[in-house]
């Protein structure tokens, strides 16, 4: 069964450093998302991406964040200058189509630890 | 702002009992309601969903009911087993599917513990 994959599973970085989190969405999906989950809290929307551009972003997704689909398979989240409060699980999700296929499928996540 | 409220935050049941988790939503345009199961250290896994044109959907031991008038939807797990122990999240898309790209707003989660 196709699934969303994410790398790395755990990333430790120092405050102020840049990190790139990588995702490979399900191959025929068209809509891509990043969510984050601070330890013990709910899953929060960060950004959605369609047709090679951001379609919506939350207030969390400030100018330190960016997303990119550099090729036909990868979808990346970059944090330019990490802060302690960026420590969280980051989940990538993808969805097939805007039509009746509503389901969003999540990857296993990347645990980001900023020290 | 738009919100999804989920109750209870923790639920402890004996194996074989039923478990019910309830959610309410505020956006009346929401028309799709998924439930996710999250096991420790893993991503949310879609387990069942319901669309606004039906009131109930069942898949083996799990079922979801929807009351659009009251803006409630619930997850029902029957004959619970220890492997059902996890955190369960309800969610709803902001704005429905007539516009926007359907970001999901999640509830706060319910930690279900099934004791043998």
PDB file of C-alpha atoms in Angstrom:
ATOM      1  CA  UNK A   1       0.000   0.000   0.000  1.00  0.00           C
ATOM      2  CA  UNK A   2       1.436   3.431  -0.932  1.00  0.00           C
ATOM      3  CA  UNK A   3       2.474   5.610   1.969  1.00  0.00           C
ATOM      4  CA  UNK A   4       3.980   8.976   2.758  1.00  0.00           C
ATOM      5  CA  UNK A   5       7.606   8.761   3.840  1.00  0.00           C
ATOM      6  CA  UNK A   6       9.675  11.311   5.735  1.00  0.00           C
ATOM      7  CA  UNK A   7      13.356  11.760   6.468  1.00  0.00           C
ATOM      8  CA  UNK A   8      15.085  12.061   8.798  1.00  0.00           C
ATOM      9  CA  UNK A   9      13.089  10.472  11.594  1.00  0.00           C
ATOM     10  CA  UNK A  10      14.927  12.623  14.144  1.00  0.00           C
ATOM     11  CA  UNK A  11      16.888  15.823  13.611  1.00  0.00           C
ATOM     12  CA  UNK A  12      18.839  17.594  16.325  1.00  0.00           C
ATOM     13  CA  UNK A  13      20.057  21.084  15.557  1.00  0.00           C
ATOM     14  CA  UNK A  14      21.366  24.130  17.338  1.00  0.00           C
ATOM     15  CA  UNK A  15      19.370  27.306  17.656  1.00  0.00           C
ATOM     16  CA  UNK A  16      19.914  29.558  14.647  1.00  0.00           C
ATOM     17  CA  UNK A  17      20.780  26.748  12.273  1.00  0.00           C
ATOM     18  CA  UNK A  18      18.878  25.916   9.115  1.00  0.00           C
ATOM     19  CA  UNK A  19      17.090  22.585   8.778  1.00  0.00           C
ATOM     20  CA  UNK A  20      15.394  20.897   5.855  1.00  0.00           C
ATOM     21  CA  UNK A  21      12.801  18.234   6.474  1.00  0.00           C
ATOM     22  CA  UNK A  22      12.026  15.953   3.583  1.00  0.00           C
ATOM     23  CA  UNK A  23       8.888  14.169   2.508  1.00  0.00           C
ATOM     24  CA  UNK A  24       7.945  11.885  -0.351  1.00  0.00           C
ATOM     25  CA  UNK A  25       4.167  12.084  -0.777  1.00  0.00           C
ATOM     26  CA  UNK A  26       2.090   9.310  -2.296  1.00  0.00           C
ATOM     27  CA  UNK A  27       2.921   9.311  -5.982  1.00  0.00           C
ATOM     28  CA  UNK A  28      -0.388  10.275  -7.617  1.00  0.00           C
ATOM     29  CA  UNK A  29      -1.336  12.848  -5.000  1.00  0.00           C
ATOM     30  CA  UNK A  30      -1.702  16.504  -5.873  1.00  0.00           C
ATOM     31  CA  UNK A  31      -2.123  18.319  -2.550  1.00  0.00           C
ATOM     32  CA  UNK A  32       0.610  18.487   0.041  1.00  0.00           C
ATOM     33  CA  UNK A  33       0.617  19.681   3.598  1.00  0.00           C
ATOM     34  CA  UNK A  34       2.899  20.206   6.565  1.00  0.00           C
ATOM     35  CA  UNK A  35       1.575  19.976  10.097  1.00  0.00           C
ATOM     36  CA  UNK A  36       3.397  20.083  13.399  1.00  0.00           C
ATOM     37  CA  UNK A  37       2.708  18.631  16.816  1.00  0.00           C
ATOM     38  CA  UNK A  38       4.395  19.986  19.907  1.00  0.00           C
ATOM     39  CA  UNK A  39       4.862  17.214  22.472  1.00  0.00           C
ATOM     40  CA  UNK A  40       1.564  16.293  24.079  1.00  0.00           C
ATOM     41  CA  UNK A  41      -0.460  18.796  22.081  1.00  0.00           C
ATOM     42  CA  UNK A  42      -2.773  18.696  19.103  1.00  0.00           C
ATOM     43  CA  UNK A  43      -1.704  18.513  15.478  1.00  0.00           C
ATOM     44  CA  UNK A  44      -1.532  22.020  13.960  1.00  0.00           C
ATOM     45  CA  UNK A  45      -1.706  23.017  10.319  1.00  0.00           C
ATOM     46  CA  UNK A  46       1.318  24.860   8.907  1.00  0.00           C
ATOM     47  CA  UNK A  47       0.949  25.079   5.139  1.00  0.00           C
ATOM     48  CA  UNK A  48      -0.751  23.591   2.110  1.00  0.00           C
ATOM     49  CA  UNK A  49       0.798  23.373  -1.350  1.00  0.00           C
ATOM     50  CA  UNK A  50      -0.787  22.772  -4.730  1.00  0.00           C
ATOM     51  CA  UNK A  51       0.310  23.289  -8.311  1.00  0.00           C
ATOM     52  CA  UNK A  52       3.782  24.346  -7.202  1.00  0.00           C
ATOM     53  CA  UNK A  53       2.690  27.115  -4.936  1.00  0.00           C
ATOM     54  CA  UNK A  54       1.522  27.716  -1.395  1.00  0.00           C
ATOM     55  CA  UNK A  55      -2.270  27.677  -1.268  1.00  0.00           C
ATOM     56  CA  UNK A  56      -2.661  28.505   2.392  1.00  0.00           C
ATOM     57  CA  UNK A  57      -0.465  29.022   5.439  1.00  0.00           C
ATOM     58  CA  UNK A  58      -1.076  29.462   9.129  1.00  0.00           C
ATOM     59  CA  UNK A  59       0.212  32.245  11.340  1.00  0.00           C
ATOM     60  CA  UNK A  60       2.852  29.811  12.585  1.00  0.00           C
ATOM     61  CA  UNK A  61       4.326  29.664   9.069  1.00  0.00           C
ATOM     62  CA  UNK A  62       6.254  32.940   9.175  1.00  0.00           C
ATOM     63  CA  UNK A  63       9.077  34.080   6.895  1.00  0.00           C
ATOM     64  CA  UNK A  64      11.492  31.669   8.592  1.00  0.00           C
ATOM     65  CA  UNK A  65       9.620  28.797   6.952  1.00  0.00           C
ATOM     66  CA  UNK A  66       9.527  27.825   3.308  1.00  0.00           C
ATOM     67  CA  UNK A  67       8.370  24.844   1.277  1.00  0.00           C
ATOM     68  CA  UNK A  68       9.477  23.493  -2.027  1.00  0.00           C
ATOM     69  CA  UNK A  69       8.764  20.682  -4.413  1.00  0.00           C
ATOM     70  CA  UNK A  70      12.168  20.491  -6.097  1.00  0.00           C
ATOM     71  CA  UNK A  71      11.301  17.546  -8.321  1.00  0.00           C
ATOM     72  CA  UNK A  72       8.399  15.263  -9.075  1.00  0.00           C
ATOM     73  CA  UNK A  73       8.602  13.318  -5.849  1.00  0.00           C
ATOM     74  CA  UNK A  74      10.017  15.314  -2.944  1.00  0.00           C
ATOM     75  CA  UNK A  75       8.328  17.958  -0.821  1.00  0.00           C
ATOM     76  CA  UNK A  76      10.505  19.836   1.649  1.00  0.00           C
ATOM     77  CA  UNK A  77      10.044  22.133   4.624  1.00  0.00           C
ATOM     78  CA  UNK A  78      12.893  24.499   5.413  1.00  0.00           C
ATOM     79  CA  UNK A  79      13.334  26.435   8.626  1.00  0.00           C
ATOM     80  CA  UNK A  80      15.980  29.087   8.053  1.00  0.00           C
ATOM     81  CA  UNK A  81      16.968  29.970  11.583  1.00  0.00           C
ATOM     82  CA  UNK A  82      15.595  27.533  14.116  1.00  0.00           C
ATOM     83  CA  UNK A  83      14.305  28.615  17.503  1.00  0.00           C
ATOM     84  CA  UNK A  84      13.852  26.547  20.635  1.00  0.00           C
ATOM     85  CA  UNK A  85      10.085  26.717  20.171  1.00  0.00           C
ATOM     86  CA  UNK A  86      10.385  25.027  16.773  1.00  0.00           C
ATOM     87  CA  UNK A  87      11.047  21.756  18.599  1.00  0.00           C
ATOM     88  CA  UNK A  88       8.159  19.495  17.613  1.00  0.00           C
ATOM     89  CA  UNK A  89       7.113  16.568  15.456  1.00  0.00           C
ATOM     90  CA  UNK A  90       6.630  17.669  11.864  1.00  0.00           C
ATOM     91  CA  UNK A  91       4.229  15.665   9.733  1.00  0.00           C
ATOM     92  CA  UNK A  92       3.874  15.745   5.993  1.00  0.00           C
ATOM     93  CA  UNK A  93       0.528  14.764   4.486  1.00  0.00           C
ATOM     94  CA  UNK A  94      -0.803  14.366   0.983  1.00  0.00           C
ATOM     95  CA  UNK A  95      -4.183  14.118  -0.688  1.00  0.00           C
ATOM     96  CA  UNK A  96      -5.185  12.764  -4.069  1.00  0.00           C
ATOM     97  CA  UNK A  97      -7.523  15.289  -5.566  1.00  0.00           C
ATOM     98  CA  UNK A  98      -9.843  18.136  -4.805  1.00  0.00           C
ATOM     99  CA  UNK A  99     -12.795  16.019  -5.894  1.00  0.00           C
ATOM    100  CA  UNK A 100     -14.373  13.324  -3.808  1.00  0.00           C
ATOM    101  CA  UNK A 101     -11.023  12.074  -2.545  1.00  0.00           C
ATOM    102  CA  UNK A 102     -10.881  13.953   0.711  1.00  0.00           C
ATOM    103  CA  UNK A 103      -8.520  11.738   2.647  1.00  0.00           C
ATOM    104  CA  UNK A 104      -5.239  13.168   3.883  1.00  0.00           C
ATOM    105  CA  UNK A 105      -2.566  10.582   4.563  1.00  0.00           C
ATOM    106  CA  UNK A 106       0.179  11.387   7.012  1.00  0.00           C
ATOM    107  CA  UNK A 107       3.802  10.356   7.107  1.00  0.00           C
ATOM    108  CA  UNK A 108       5.528   9.001  10.222  1.00  0.00           C
ATOM    109  CA  UNK A 109       6.940  12.409  11.108  1.00  0.00           C
ATOM    110  CA  UNK A 110      10.308  14.004  11.804  1.00  0.00           C
ATOM    111  CA  UNK A 111      11.112  14.814  15.385  1.00  0.00           C
ATOM    112  CA  UNK A 112      12.961  18.138  15.403  1.00  0.00           C
ATOM    113  CA  UNK A 113      14.906  18.993  18.530  1.00  0.00           C
ATOM    114  CA  UNK A 114      16.403  22.475  18.733  1.00  0.00           C
ATOM    115  CA  UNK A 115      19.012  22.935  21.467  1.00  0.00           C
TER     116      UNK A 115
ATOM    117  CA  UNK B   1     -11.694  31.251  15.042  1.00  0.00           C
ATOM    118  CA  UNK B   2     -12.647  27.811  13.850  1.00  0.00           C
ATOM    119  CA  UNK B   3     -12.346  25.127  16.452  1.00  0.00           C
ATOM    120  CA  UNK B   4     -12.851  21.432  17.040  1.00  0.00           C
ATOM    121  CA  UNK B   5     -13.528  20.399  20.621  1.00  0.00           C
ATOM    122  CA  UNK B   6     -12.873  16.807  21.671  1.00  0.00           C
ATOM    123  CA  UNK B   7     -13.883  14.924  24.822  1.00  0.00           C
ATOM    124  CA  UNK B   8     -12.788  13.164  26.899  1.00  0.00           C
ATOM    125  CA  UNK B   9      -9.062  13.847  27.006  1.00  0.00           C
ATOM    126  CA  UNK B  10      -8.399  10.427  28.531  1.00  0.00           C
ATOM    127  CA  UNK B  11     -10.487   7.281  28.515  1.00  0.00           C
ATOM    128  CA  UNK B  12      -9.759   4.051  30.296  1.00  0.00           C
ATOM    129  CA  UNK B  13     -11.798   0.915  29.555  1.00  0.00           C
ATOM    130  CA  UNK B  14     -11.616  -2.802  30.178  1.00  0.00           C
ATOM    131  CA  UNK B  15     -10.961  -5.080  27.244  1.00  0.00           C
ATOM    132  CA  UNK B  16     -14.247  -5.939  25.563  1.00  0.00           C
ATOM    133  CA  UNK B  17     -16.006  -2.758  26.640  1.00  0.00           C
ATOM    134  CA  UNK B  18     -17.059   0.001  24.261  1.00  0.00           C
ATOM    135  CA  UNK B  19     -15.389   3.384  23.970  1.00  0.00           C
ATOM    136  CA  UNK B  20     -16.994   6.575  22.730  1.00  0.00           C
ATOM    137  CA  UNK B  21     -15.179   9.784  21.862  1.00  0.00           C
ATOM    138  CA  UNK B  22     -17.086  12.928  20.988  1.00  0.00           C
ATOM    139  CA  UNK B  23     -16.251  16.030  18.985  1.00  0.00           C
ATOM    140  CA  UNK B  24     -17.998  19.253  18.180  1.00  0.00           C
ATOM    141  CA  UNK B  25     -17.086  21.674  15.432  1.00  0.00           C
ATOM    142  CA  UNK B  26     -17.879  25.298  14.771  1.00  0.00           C
ATOM    143  CA  UNK B  27     -17.648  25.703  10.979  1.00  0.00           C
ATOM    144  CA  UNK B  28     -21.047  24.853   9.542  1.00  0.00           C
ATOM    145  CA  UNK B  29     -19.450  24.515   6.082  1.00  0.00           C
ATOM    146  CA  UNK B  30     -17.447  21.489   7.232  1.00  0.00           C
ATOM    147  CA  UNK B  31     -18.636  18.445   5.318  1.00  0.00           C
ATOM    148  CA  UNK B  32     -16.033  15.781   5.980  1.00  0.00           C
ATOM    149  CA  UNK B  33     -14.989  14.370   9.346  1.00  0.00           C
ATOM    150  CA  UNK B  34     -12.028  12.018   9.660  1.00  0.00           C
ATOM    151  CA  UNK B  35     -10.735  10.192  12.700  1.00  0.00           C
ATOM    152  CA  UNK B  36      -7.061   9.467  13.159  1.00  0.00           C
ATOM    153  CA  UNK B  37      -5.303   7.010  15.453  1.00  0.00           C
ATOM    154  CA  UNK B  38      -1.813   7.904  16.622  1.00  0.00           C
ATOM    155  CA  UNK B  39       0.374   5.308  18.249  1.00  0.00           C
ATOM    156  CA  UNK B  40       3.432   6.295  20.219  1.00  0.00           C
ATOM    157  CA  UNK B  41       6.155   7.730  17.991  1.00  0.00           C
ATOM    158  CA  UNK B  42       4.113   7.411  14.804  1.00  0.00           C
ATOM    159  CA  UNK B  43       2.144   9.669  12.522  1.00  0.00           C
ATOM    160  CA  UNK B  44      -1.650   9.963  12.569  1.00  0.00           C
ATOM    161  CA  UNK B  45      -3.293   7.062  10.754  1.00  0.00           C
ATOM    162  CA  UNK B  46      -6.683   7.572   9.137  1.00  0.00           C
ATOM    163  CA  UNK B  47      -9.041   4.931  10.543  1.00  0.00           C
ATOM    164  CA  UNK B  48     -12.486   6.063   9.446  1.00  0.00           C
ATOM    165  CA  UNK B  49     -14.195   9.122   8.047  1.00  0.00           C
ATOM    166  CA  UNK B  50     -17.707  10.319   7.336  1.00  0.00           C
ATOM    167  CA  UNK B  51     -19.144  12.800   4.886  1.00  0.00           C
ATOM    168  CA  UNK B  52     -22.011  15.095   5.636  1.00  0.00           C
ATOM    169  CA  UNK B  53     -24.501  13.302   3.409  1.00  0.00           C
ATOM    170  CA  UNK B  54     -24.708  10.339   5.817  1.00  0.00           C
ATOM    171  CA  UNK B  55     -25.407  10.069   9.514  1.00  0.00           C
ATOM    172  CA  UNK B  56     -23.461   6.930  10.338  1.00  0.00           C
ATOM    173  CA  UNK B  57     -20.677   4.806   8.934  1.00  0.00           C
ATOM    174  CA  UNK B  58     -19.369   1.511  10.251  1.00  0.00           C
ATOM    175  CA  UNK B  59     -16.218  -0.484   9.616  1.00  0.00           C
ATOM    176  CA  UNK B  60     -15.969  -3.675  11.658  1.00  0.00           C
ATOM    177  CA  UNK B  61     -15.558  -2.629  15.307  1.00  0.00           C
ATOM    178  CA  UNK B  62     -15.446   1.099  14.677  1.00  0.00           C
ATOM    179  CA  UNK B  63     -18.255   3.437  13.730  1.00  0.00           C
ATOM    180  CA  UNK B  64     -18.697   7.154  13.371  1.00  0.00           C
ATOM    181  CA  UNK B  65     -21.934   9.090  13.776  1.00  0.00           C
ATOM    182  CA  UNK B  66     -22.635  12.623  12.640  1.00  0.00           C
ATOM    183  CA  UNK B  67     -25.278  15.088  13.763  1.00  0.00           C
ATOM    184  CA  UNK B  68     -24.945  18.088  11.454  1.00  0.00           C
ATOM    185  CA  UNK B  69     -27.674  20.062  13.182  1.00  0.00           C
ATOM    186  CA  UNK B  70     -25.895  19.880  16.508  1.00  0.00           C
ATOM    187  CA  UNK B  71     -22.422  19.929  14.885  1.00  0.00           C
ATOM    188  CA  UNK B  72     -21.421  16.773  16.736  1.00  0.00           C
ATOM    189  CA  UNK B  73     -19.617  13.692  15.531  1.00  0.00           C
ATOM    190  CA  UNK B  74     -18.538  10.683  17.535  1.00  0.00           C
ATOM    191  CA  UNK B  75     -16.243   7.677  17.280  1.00  0.00           C
ATOM    192  CA  UNK B  76     -17.504   4.391  18.674  1.00  0.00           C
ATOM    193  CA  UNK B  77     -15.202   1.429  19.241  1.00  0.00           C
ATOM    194  CA  UNK B  78     -16.870  -1.810  20.279  1.00  0.00           C
ATOM    195  CA  UNK B  79     -15.245  -4.910  21.796  1.00  0.00           C
ATOM    196  CA  UNK B  80     -12.111  -2.968  22.570  1.00  0.00           C
ATOM    197  CA  UNK B  81      -8.757  -4.735  22.515  1.00  0.00           C
ATOM    198  CA  UNK B  82      -5.407  -3.747  24.062  1.00  0.00           C
ATOM    199  CA  UNK B  83      -4.090  -2.869  20.600  1.00  0.00           C
ATOM    200  CA  UNK B  84      -6.755  -0.159  20.372  1.00  0.00           C
ATOM    201  CA  UNK B  85      -4.764   1.758  22.998  1.00  0.00           C
ATOM    202  CA  UNK B  86      -3.552   4.971  21.334  1.00  0.00           C
ATOM    203  CA  UNK B  87      -4.374   8.654  21.013  1.00  0.00           C
ATOM    204  CA  UNK B  88      -7.377   9.341  18.813  1.00  0.00           C
ATOM    205  CA  UNK B  89      -7.899  12.659  17.036  1.00  0.00           C
ATOM    206  CA  UNK B  90     -10.983  13.960  15.344  1.00  0.00           C
ATOM    207  CA  UNK B  91     -10.613  16.588  12.640  1.00  0.00           C
ATOM    208  CA  UNK B  92     -12.649  18.746  10.315  1.00  0.00           C
ATOM    209  CA  UNK B  93     -11.647  20.717   7.244  1.00  0.00           C
ATOM    210  CA  UNK B  94     -11.967  24.457   7.496  1.00  0.00           C
ATOM    211  CA  UNK B  95     -14.417  25.854   5.007  1.00  0.00           C
ATOM    212  CA  UNK B  96     -15.590  22.598   3.477  1.00  0.00           C
ATOM    213  CA  UNK B  97     -14.651  21.633  -0.030  1.00  0.00           C
ATOM    214  CA  UNK B  98     -16.204  24.456  -1.960  1.00  0.00           C
ATOM    215  CA  UNK B  99     -13.156  26.564  -1.408  1.00  0.00           C
ATOM    216  CA  UNK B 100      -9.750  26.494   0.149  1.00  0.00           C
ATOM    217  CA  UNK B 101      -7.452  23.550   0.184  1.00  0.00           C
ATOM    218  CA  UNK B 102      -8.984  21.804   3.117  1.00  0.00           C
ATOM    219  CA  UNK B 103      -6.543  22.167   5.929  1.00  0.00           C
ATOM    220  CA  UNK B 104      -7.623  19.966   8.772  1.00  0.00           C
ATOM    221  CA  UNK B 105      -8.386  21.412  12.181  1.00  0.00           C
ATOM    222  CA  UNK B 106      -7.693  18.762  14.800  1.00  0.00           C
ATOM    223  CA  UNK B 107      -9.226  18.146  18.159  1.00  0.00           C
ATOM    224  CA  UNK B 108      -6.986  17.983  21.191  1.00  0.00           C
ATOM    225  CA  UNK B 109      -6.930  14.173  21.202  1.00  0.00           C
ATOM    226  CA  UNK B 110      -8.193  11.395  23.453  1.00  0.00           C
ATOM    227  CA  UNK B 111      -5.754   9.010  25.048  1.00  0.00           C
ATOM    228  CA  UNK B 112      -7.506   5.637  25.116  1.00  0.00           C
ATOM    229  CA  UNK B 113      -6.166   2.919  27.374  1.00  0.00           C
ATOM    230  CA  UNK B 114      -7.648  -0.578  27.063  1.00  0.00           C
ATOM    231  CA  UNK B 115      -6.785  -2.774  30.010  1.00  0.00           C
ATOM    232  CA  UNK B 116      -6.677  -6.559  29.634  1.00  0.00           C
TER     233      UNK B 116
END
